[in-house]
mmCIF file of C-alpha atoms in Angstrom:
data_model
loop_
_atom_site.group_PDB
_atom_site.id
_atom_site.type_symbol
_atom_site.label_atom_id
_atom_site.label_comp_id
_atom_site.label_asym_id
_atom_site.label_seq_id
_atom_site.Cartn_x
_atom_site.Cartn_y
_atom_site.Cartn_z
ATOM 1 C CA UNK A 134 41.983 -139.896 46.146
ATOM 2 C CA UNK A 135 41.214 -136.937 43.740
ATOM 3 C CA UNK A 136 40.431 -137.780 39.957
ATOM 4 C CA UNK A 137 42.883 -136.358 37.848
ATOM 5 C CA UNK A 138 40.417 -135.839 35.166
ATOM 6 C CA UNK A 139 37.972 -133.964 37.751
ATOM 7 C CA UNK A 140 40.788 -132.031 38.906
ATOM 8 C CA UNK A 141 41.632 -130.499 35.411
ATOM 9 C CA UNK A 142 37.704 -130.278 34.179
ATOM 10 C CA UNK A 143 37.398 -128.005 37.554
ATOM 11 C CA UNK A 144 40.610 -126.227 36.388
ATOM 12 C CA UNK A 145 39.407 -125.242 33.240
ATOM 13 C CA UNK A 146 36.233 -124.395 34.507
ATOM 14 C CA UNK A 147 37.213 -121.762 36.548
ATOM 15 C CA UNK A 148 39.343 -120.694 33.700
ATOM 16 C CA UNK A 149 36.045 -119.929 31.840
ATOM 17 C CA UNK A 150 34.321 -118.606 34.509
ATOM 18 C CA UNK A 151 37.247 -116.073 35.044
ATOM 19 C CA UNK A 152 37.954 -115.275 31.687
ATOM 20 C CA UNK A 153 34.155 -114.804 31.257
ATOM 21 C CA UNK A 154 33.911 -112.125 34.481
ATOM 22 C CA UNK A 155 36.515 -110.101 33.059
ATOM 23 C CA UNK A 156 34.866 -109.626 29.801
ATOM 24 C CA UNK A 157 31.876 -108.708 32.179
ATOM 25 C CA UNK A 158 34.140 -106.311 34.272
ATOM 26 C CA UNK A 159 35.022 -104.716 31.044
ATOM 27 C CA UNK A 160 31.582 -103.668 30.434
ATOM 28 C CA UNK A 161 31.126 -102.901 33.846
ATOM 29 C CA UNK A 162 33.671 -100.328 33.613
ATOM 30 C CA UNK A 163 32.327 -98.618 30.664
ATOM 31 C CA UNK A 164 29.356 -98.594 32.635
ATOM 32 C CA UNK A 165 30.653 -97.144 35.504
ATOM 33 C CA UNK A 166 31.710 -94.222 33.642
ATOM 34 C CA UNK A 167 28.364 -93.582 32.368
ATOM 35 C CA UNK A 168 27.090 -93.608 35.495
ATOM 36 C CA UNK A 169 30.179 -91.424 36.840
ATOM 37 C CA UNK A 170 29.000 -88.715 34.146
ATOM 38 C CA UNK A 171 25.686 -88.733 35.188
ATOM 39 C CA UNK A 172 26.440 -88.216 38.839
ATOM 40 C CA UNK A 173 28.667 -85.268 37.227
ATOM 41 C CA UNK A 174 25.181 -84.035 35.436
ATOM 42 C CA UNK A 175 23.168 -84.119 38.210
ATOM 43 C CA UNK A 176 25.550 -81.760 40.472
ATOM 44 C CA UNK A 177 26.307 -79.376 37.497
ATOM 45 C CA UNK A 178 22.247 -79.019 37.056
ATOM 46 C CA UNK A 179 22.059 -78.006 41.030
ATOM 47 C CA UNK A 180 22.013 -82.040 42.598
ATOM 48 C CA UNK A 181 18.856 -82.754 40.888
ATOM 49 C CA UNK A 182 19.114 -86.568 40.457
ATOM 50 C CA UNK A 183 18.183 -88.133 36.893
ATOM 51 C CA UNK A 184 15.140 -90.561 36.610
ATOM 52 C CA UNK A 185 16.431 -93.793 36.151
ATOM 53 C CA UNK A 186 14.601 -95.546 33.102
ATOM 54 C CA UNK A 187 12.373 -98.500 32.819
ATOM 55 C CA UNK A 188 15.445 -100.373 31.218
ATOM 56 C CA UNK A 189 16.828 -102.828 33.555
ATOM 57 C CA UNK A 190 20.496 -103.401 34.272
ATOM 58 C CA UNK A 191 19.782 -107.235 33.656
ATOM 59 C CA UNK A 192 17.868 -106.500 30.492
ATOM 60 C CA UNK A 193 20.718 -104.147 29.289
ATOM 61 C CA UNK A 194 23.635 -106.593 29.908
ATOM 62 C CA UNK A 195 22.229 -109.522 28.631
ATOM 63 C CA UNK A 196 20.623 -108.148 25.693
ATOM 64 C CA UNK A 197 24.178 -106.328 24.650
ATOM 65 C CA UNK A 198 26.125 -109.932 25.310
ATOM 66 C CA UNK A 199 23.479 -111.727 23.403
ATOM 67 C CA UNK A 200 23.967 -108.791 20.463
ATOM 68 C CA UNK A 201 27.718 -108.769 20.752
ATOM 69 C CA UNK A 202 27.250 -112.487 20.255
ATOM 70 C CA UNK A 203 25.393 -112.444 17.404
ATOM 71 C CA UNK A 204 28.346 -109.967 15.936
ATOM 72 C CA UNK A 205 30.838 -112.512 16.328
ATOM 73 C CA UNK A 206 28.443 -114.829 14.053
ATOM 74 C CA UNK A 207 27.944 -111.517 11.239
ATOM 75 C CA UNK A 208 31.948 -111.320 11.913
ATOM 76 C CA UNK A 209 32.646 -114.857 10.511
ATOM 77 C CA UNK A 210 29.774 -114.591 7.729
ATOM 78 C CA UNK A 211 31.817 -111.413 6.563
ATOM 79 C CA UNK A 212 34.945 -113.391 6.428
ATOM 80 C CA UNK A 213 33.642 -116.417 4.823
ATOM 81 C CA UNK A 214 31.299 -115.419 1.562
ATOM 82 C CA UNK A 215 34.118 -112.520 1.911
ATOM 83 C CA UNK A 216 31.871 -109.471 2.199
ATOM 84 C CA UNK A 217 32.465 -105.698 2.030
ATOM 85 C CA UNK A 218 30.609 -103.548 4.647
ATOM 86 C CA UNK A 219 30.501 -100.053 5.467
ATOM 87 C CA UNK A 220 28.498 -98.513 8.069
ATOM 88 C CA UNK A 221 28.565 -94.546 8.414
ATOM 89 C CA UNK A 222 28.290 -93.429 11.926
ATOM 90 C CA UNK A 223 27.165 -89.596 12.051
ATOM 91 C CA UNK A 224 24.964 -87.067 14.562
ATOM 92 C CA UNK A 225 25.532 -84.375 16.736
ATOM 93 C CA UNK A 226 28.948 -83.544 19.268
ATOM 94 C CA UNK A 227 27.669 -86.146 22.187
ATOM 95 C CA UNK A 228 25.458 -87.928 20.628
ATOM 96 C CA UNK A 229 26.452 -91.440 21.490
ATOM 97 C CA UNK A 230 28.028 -92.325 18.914
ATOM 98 C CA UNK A 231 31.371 -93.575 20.121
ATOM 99 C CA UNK A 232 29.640 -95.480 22.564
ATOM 100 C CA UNK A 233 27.817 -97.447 19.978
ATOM 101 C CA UNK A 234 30.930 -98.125 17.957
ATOM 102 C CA UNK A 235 32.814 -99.541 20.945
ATOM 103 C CA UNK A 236 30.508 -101.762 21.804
ATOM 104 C CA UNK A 237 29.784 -103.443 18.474
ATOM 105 C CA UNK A 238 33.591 -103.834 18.199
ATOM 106 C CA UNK A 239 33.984 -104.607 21.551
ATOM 107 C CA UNK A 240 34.317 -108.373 20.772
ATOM 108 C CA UNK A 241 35.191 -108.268 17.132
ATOM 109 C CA UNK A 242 38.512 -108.952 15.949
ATOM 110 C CA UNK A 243 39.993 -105.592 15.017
ATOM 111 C CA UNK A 244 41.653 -106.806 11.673
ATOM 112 C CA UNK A 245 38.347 -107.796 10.299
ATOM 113 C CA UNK A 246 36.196 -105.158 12.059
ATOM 114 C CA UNK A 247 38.480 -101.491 11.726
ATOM 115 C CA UNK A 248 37.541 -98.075 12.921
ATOM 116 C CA UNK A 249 38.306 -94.831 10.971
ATOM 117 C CA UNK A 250 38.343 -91.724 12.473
ATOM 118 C CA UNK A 251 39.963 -89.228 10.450
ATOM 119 C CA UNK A 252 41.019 -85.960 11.457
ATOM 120 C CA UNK A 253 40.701 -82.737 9.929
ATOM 121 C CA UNK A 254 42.325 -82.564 6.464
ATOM 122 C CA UNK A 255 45.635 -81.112 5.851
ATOM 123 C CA UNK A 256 46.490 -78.615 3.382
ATOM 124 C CA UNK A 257 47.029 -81.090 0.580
ATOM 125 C CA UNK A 258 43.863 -82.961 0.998
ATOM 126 C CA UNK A 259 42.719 -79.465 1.015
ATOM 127 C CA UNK A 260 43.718 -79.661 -2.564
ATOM 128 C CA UNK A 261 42.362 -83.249 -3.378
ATOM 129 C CA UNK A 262 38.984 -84.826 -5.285
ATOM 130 C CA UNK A 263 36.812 -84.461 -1.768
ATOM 131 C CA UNK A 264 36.474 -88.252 -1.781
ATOM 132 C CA UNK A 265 39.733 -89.145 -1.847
ATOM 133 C CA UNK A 266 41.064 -89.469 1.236
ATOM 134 C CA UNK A 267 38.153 -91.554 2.596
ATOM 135 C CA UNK A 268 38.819 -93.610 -0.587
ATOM 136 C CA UNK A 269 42.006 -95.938 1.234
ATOM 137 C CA UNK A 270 39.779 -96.793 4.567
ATOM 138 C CA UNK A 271 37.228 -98.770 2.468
ATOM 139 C CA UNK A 272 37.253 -102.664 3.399
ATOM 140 C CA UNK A 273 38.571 -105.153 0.769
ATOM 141 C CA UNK A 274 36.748 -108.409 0.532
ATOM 142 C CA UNK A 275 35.979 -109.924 4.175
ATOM 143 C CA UNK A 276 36.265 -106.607 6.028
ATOM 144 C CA UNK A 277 34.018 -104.289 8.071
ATOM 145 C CA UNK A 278 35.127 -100.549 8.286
ATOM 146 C CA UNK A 279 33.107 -98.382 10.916
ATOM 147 C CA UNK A 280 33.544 -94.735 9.330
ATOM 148 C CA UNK A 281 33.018 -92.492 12.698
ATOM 149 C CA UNK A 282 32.138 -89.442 10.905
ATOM 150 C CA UNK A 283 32.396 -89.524 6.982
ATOM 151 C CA UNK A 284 31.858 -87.549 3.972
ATOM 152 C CA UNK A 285 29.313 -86.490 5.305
ATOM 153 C CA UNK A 286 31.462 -83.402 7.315
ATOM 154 C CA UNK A 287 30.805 -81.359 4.090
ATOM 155 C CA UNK A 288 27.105 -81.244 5.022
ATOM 156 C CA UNK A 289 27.366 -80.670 8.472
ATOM 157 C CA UNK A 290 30.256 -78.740 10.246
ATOM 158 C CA UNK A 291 31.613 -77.809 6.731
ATOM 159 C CA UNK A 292 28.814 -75.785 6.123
ATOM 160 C CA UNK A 293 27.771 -74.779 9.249
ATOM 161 C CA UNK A 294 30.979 -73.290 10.250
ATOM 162 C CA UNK A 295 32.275 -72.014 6.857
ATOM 163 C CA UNK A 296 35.104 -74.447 5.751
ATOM 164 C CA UNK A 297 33.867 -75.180 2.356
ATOM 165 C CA UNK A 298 31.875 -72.778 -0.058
ATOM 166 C CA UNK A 299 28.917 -72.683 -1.754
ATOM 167 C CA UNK A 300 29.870 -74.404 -4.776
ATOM 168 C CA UNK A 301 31.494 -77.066 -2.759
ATOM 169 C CA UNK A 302 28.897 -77.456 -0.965
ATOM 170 C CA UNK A 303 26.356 -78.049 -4.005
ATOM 171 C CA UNK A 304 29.108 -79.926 -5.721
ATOM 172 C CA UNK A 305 29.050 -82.319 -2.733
ATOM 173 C CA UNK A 306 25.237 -83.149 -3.060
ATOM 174 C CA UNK A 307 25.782 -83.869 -6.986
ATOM 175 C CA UNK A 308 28.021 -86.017 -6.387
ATOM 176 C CA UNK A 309 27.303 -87.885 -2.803
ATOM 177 C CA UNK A 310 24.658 -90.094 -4.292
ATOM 178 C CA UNK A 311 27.141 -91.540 -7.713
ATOM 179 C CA UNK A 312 29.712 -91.931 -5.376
ATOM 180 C CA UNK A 313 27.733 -93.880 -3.126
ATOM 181 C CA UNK A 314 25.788 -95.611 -5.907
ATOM 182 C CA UNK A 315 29.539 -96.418 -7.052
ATOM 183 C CA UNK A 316 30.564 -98.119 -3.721
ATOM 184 C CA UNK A 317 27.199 -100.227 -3.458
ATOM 185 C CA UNK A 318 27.648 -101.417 -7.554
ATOM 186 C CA UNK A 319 31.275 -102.553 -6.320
ATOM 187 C CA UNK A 320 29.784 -104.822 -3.848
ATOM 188 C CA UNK A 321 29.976 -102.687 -0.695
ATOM 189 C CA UNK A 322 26.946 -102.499 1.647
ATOM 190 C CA UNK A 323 26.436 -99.457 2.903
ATOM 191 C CA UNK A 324 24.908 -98.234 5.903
ATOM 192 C CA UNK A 325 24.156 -95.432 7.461
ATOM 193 C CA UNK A 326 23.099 -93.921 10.346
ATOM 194 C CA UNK A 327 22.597 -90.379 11.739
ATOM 195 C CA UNK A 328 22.136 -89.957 15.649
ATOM 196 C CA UNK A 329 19.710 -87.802 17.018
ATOM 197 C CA UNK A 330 19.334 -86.798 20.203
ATOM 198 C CA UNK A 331 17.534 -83.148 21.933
ATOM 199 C CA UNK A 332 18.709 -79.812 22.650
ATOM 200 C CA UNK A 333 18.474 -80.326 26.144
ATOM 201 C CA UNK A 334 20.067 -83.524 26.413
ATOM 202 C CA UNK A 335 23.137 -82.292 24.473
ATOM 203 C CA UNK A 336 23.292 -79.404 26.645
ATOM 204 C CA UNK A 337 23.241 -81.874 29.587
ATOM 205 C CA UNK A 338 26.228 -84.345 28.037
ATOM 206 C CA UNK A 339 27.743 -81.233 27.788
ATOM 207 C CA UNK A 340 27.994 -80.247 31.197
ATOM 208 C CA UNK A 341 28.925 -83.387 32.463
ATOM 209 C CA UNK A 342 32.184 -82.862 30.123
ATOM 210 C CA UNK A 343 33.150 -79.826 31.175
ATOM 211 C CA UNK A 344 32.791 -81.280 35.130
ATOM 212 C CA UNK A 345 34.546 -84.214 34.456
ATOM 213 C CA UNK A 346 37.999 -84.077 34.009
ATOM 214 C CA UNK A 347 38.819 -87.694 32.772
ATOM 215 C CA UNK A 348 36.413 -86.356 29.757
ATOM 216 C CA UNK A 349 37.254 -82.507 29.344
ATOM 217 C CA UNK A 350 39.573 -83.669 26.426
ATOM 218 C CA UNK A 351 36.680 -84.423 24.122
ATOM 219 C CA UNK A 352 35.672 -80.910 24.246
ATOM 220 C CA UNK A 353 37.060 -79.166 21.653
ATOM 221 C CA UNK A 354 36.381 -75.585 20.343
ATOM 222 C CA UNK A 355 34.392 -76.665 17.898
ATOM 223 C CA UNK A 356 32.079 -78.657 19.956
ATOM 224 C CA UNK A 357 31.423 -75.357 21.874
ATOM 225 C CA UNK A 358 30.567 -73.627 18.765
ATOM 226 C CA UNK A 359 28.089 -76.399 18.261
ATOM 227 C CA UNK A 360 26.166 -75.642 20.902
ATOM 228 C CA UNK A 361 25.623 -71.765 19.788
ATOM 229 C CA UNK A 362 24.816 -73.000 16.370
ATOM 230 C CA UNK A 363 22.325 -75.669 16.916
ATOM 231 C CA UNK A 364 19.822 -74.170 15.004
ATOM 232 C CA UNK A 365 22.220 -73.621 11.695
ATOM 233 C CA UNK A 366 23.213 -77.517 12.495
ATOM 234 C CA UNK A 367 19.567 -78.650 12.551
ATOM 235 C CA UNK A 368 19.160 -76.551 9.336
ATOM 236 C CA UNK A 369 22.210 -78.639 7.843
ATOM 237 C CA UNK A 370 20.988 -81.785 9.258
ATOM 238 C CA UNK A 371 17.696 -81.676 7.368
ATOM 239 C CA UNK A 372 18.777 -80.343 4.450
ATOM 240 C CA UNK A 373 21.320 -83.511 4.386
ATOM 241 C CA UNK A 374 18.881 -86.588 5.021
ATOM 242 C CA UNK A 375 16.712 -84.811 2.671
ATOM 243 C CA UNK A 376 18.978 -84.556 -0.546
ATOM 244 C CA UNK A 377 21.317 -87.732 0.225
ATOM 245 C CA UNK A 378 18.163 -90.438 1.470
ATOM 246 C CA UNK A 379 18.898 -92.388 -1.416
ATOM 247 C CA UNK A 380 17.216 -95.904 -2.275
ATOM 248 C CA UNK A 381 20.967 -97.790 -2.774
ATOM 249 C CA UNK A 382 21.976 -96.155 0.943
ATOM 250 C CA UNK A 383 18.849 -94.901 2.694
ATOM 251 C CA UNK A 384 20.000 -93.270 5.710
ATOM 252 C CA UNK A 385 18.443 -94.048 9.326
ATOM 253 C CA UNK A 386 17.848 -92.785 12.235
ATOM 254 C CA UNK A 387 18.610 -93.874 16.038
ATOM 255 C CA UNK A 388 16.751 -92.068 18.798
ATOM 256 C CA UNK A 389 19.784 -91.551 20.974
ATOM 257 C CA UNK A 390 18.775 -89.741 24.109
ATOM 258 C CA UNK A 391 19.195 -93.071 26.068
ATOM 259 C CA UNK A 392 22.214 -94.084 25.508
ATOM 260 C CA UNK A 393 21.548 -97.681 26.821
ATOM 261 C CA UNK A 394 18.789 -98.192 24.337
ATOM 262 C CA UNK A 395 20.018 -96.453 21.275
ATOM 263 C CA UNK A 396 23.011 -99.141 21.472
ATOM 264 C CA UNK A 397 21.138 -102.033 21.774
ATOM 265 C CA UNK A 398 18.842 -100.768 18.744
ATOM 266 C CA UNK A 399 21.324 -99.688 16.812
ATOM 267 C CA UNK A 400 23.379 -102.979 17.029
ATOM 268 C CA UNK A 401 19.802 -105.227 16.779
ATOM 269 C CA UNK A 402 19.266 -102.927 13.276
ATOM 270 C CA UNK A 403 22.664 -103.474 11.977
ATOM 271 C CA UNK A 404 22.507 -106.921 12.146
ATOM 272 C CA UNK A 405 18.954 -107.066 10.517
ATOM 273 C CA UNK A 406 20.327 -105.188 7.180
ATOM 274 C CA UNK A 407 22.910 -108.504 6.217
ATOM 275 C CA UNK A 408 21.568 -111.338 6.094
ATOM 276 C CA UNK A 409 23.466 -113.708 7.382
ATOM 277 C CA UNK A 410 23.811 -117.808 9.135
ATOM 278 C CA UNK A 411 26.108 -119.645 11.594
ATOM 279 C CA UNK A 412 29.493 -120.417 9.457
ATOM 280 C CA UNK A 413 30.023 -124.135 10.697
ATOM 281 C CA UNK A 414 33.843 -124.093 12.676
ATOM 282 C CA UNK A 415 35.998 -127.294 12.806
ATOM 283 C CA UNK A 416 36.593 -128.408 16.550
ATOM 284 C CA UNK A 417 39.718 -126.409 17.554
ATOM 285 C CA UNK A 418 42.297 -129.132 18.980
ATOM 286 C CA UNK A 419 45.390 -128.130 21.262
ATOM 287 C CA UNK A 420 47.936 -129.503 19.807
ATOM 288 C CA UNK A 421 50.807 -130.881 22.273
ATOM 289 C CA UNK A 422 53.872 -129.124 23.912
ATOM 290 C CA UNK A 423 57.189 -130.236 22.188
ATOM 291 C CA UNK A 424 59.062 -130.862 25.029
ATOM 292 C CA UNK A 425 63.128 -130.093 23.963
ATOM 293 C CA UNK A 426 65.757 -131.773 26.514
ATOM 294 C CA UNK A 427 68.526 -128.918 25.319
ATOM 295 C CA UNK A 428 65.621 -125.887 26.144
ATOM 296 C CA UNK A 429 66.744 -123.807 28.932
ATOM 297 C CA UNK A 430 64.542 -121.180 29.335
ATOM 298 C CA UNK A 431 66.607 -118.169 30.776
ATOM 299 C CA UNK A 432 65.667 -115.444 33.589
ATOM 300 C CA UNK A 433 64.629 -112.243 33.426
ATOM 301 C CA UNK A 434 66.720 -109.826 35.031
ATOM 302 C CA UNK A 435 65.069 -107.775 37.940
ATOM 303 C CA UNK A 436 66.013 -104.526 36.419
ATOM 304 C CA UNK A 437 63.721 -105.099 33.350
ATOM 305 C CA UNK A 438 60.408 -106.348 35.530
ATOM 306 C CA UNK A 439 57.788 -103.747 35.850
ATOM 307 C CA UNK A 440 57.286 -102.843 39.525
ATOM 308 C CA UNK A 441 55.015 -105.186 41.048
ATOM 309 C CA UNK A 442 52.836 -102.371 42.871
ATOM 310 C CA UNK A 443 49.359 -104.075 42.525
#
């Protein structure tokens, strides 16, 4: 005669295990497409095959998981002593920095952990304080906002391709470092990081996006200017880690032409810059089903079902 008890233990074992191998899968998939791109690189370069690096697949995934774990743990520190974080994503067109951000919120809960992306300003934040339209994504107390780009556009493609002028551009260096000083004296920590990866490798992230038609959307006409301007963007880039490297919100720097390892060190750092501990969690309890005699639960009609095709 089965046990009961076994029965459900096994049950809810192979819950786990499933809901664990589609977390996996997920990551898999992202994967994938890396690897898809690559392929794509290596037949727009003539079919020369890439050198696979010393960085195992086993080291890789379990290293991320064990990262993306350790997230969830900074997550609920954030919450609970009700922190204020903001961590400045910036670098060159392809340099791996939306890869980076997706996996450190991969696992995070997205009301706590938020992304802003904003696009180009409009004619009336044309008009505003240059600050002030980044000024409504900053995190109130137990949030993390990752900024992917920043202020920051002012010293980079602002400059480089003429969309602010001189003054602005001088103005923005006076007043970068008291704004930033500002945000850290209201109790925000600020990071930031600048991505850095080679001519050639851009060129080659490049050509896998103009191949690759599930990825031919993230060039834009801009990023093709880029690439005929790297030397003014180099110019810009130095020029902005040298005036803005301030003590209250140093900036640093992630090696980024593996894409593998410049997530796992980029994650590994963030986590090193807040301190933080294991927030103790009561023991969740299920509480029962309330079982209603006069609860008729009623059918869907067939004509609102989504085709079962799969």
């Amino acid at each position: 005669m089965t046990d009961p008890m076994h029965s459900s233990l096994q049950a809810y074992e192979q819950l786990l295990q499933a809901e664990f191998q589609d977390s996996l899968d997920e990551e898999l998939e992202m994967e994938l497409d890396d690897a898809r791109m690559d392929g794509l690189i290596a037949r727009a370069e003539g079919g020369v095959p890439l050198q696979p690096g010393d960085l195992s697949r086993r080291t890789y995934f379990s290293e991320l998981l064990r990262l993306q774990g350790e997230l969830v743990k900074l997550q609920d520190w954030v919450v609970h002593n009700h922190l204020k974080v903001v961590v400045l994503f910036e670098g060159r067109d392809a340099a791996g920095k939306g890869g980076v951000i997706k996996r450190v919120t991969q696992r995070l809960n997205p009301r706590i952990c938020r992304v802003a992306a904003l696009p180009a300003p409009n004619d009336r934040e044309r008009t505003q304080w240059y600050f002030q339209r980044y000024v409504p994504h900053l995190p109130a107390a137990g949030e993390m906002v990752l900024f992917d780009r920043s202020w920051y556009n002012r010293a980079g493609v602002e400059k480089v391709m003429g969309f602010c002028s001189d003054a602005e551009y001088e103005e923005f260096f006076r007043s970068v470092p008291e704004f930033e000083r500002m945000l850290v004296r209201s109790g925000i920590l600020l990071i930031k990081y600048w991505f850095s990866i080679t001519d050639n490798e851009q060129n080659r992230r490049f050509l896998a996006r103009i191949h690759d038609p599930l990825k031919q959307w993230k060039l834009s006409p801009m990023d093709l200017e880029s690439r005929r301007r790297w030397e003014a963007y180099t110019q810009a880039k130095e020029v902005m880690l040298e005036r803005t490297h301030i003590p209250e919100a140093p900036w640093w720097v992630v090696e980024a032409d593996d894409k593998k390892r410049a997530r796992l060190n980029c994650i590994a750092h963030l986590l090193s810059q807040i301190p933080y501990q294991t927030v103790p969690r009561a023991q969740v309890q299920l509480p029962a089903r309330v079982y209603n005699p006069d609860y008729l639960r009623m059918p869907v009609p067939d004509s609102m079902l989504v085709p079962a095709r799969y």
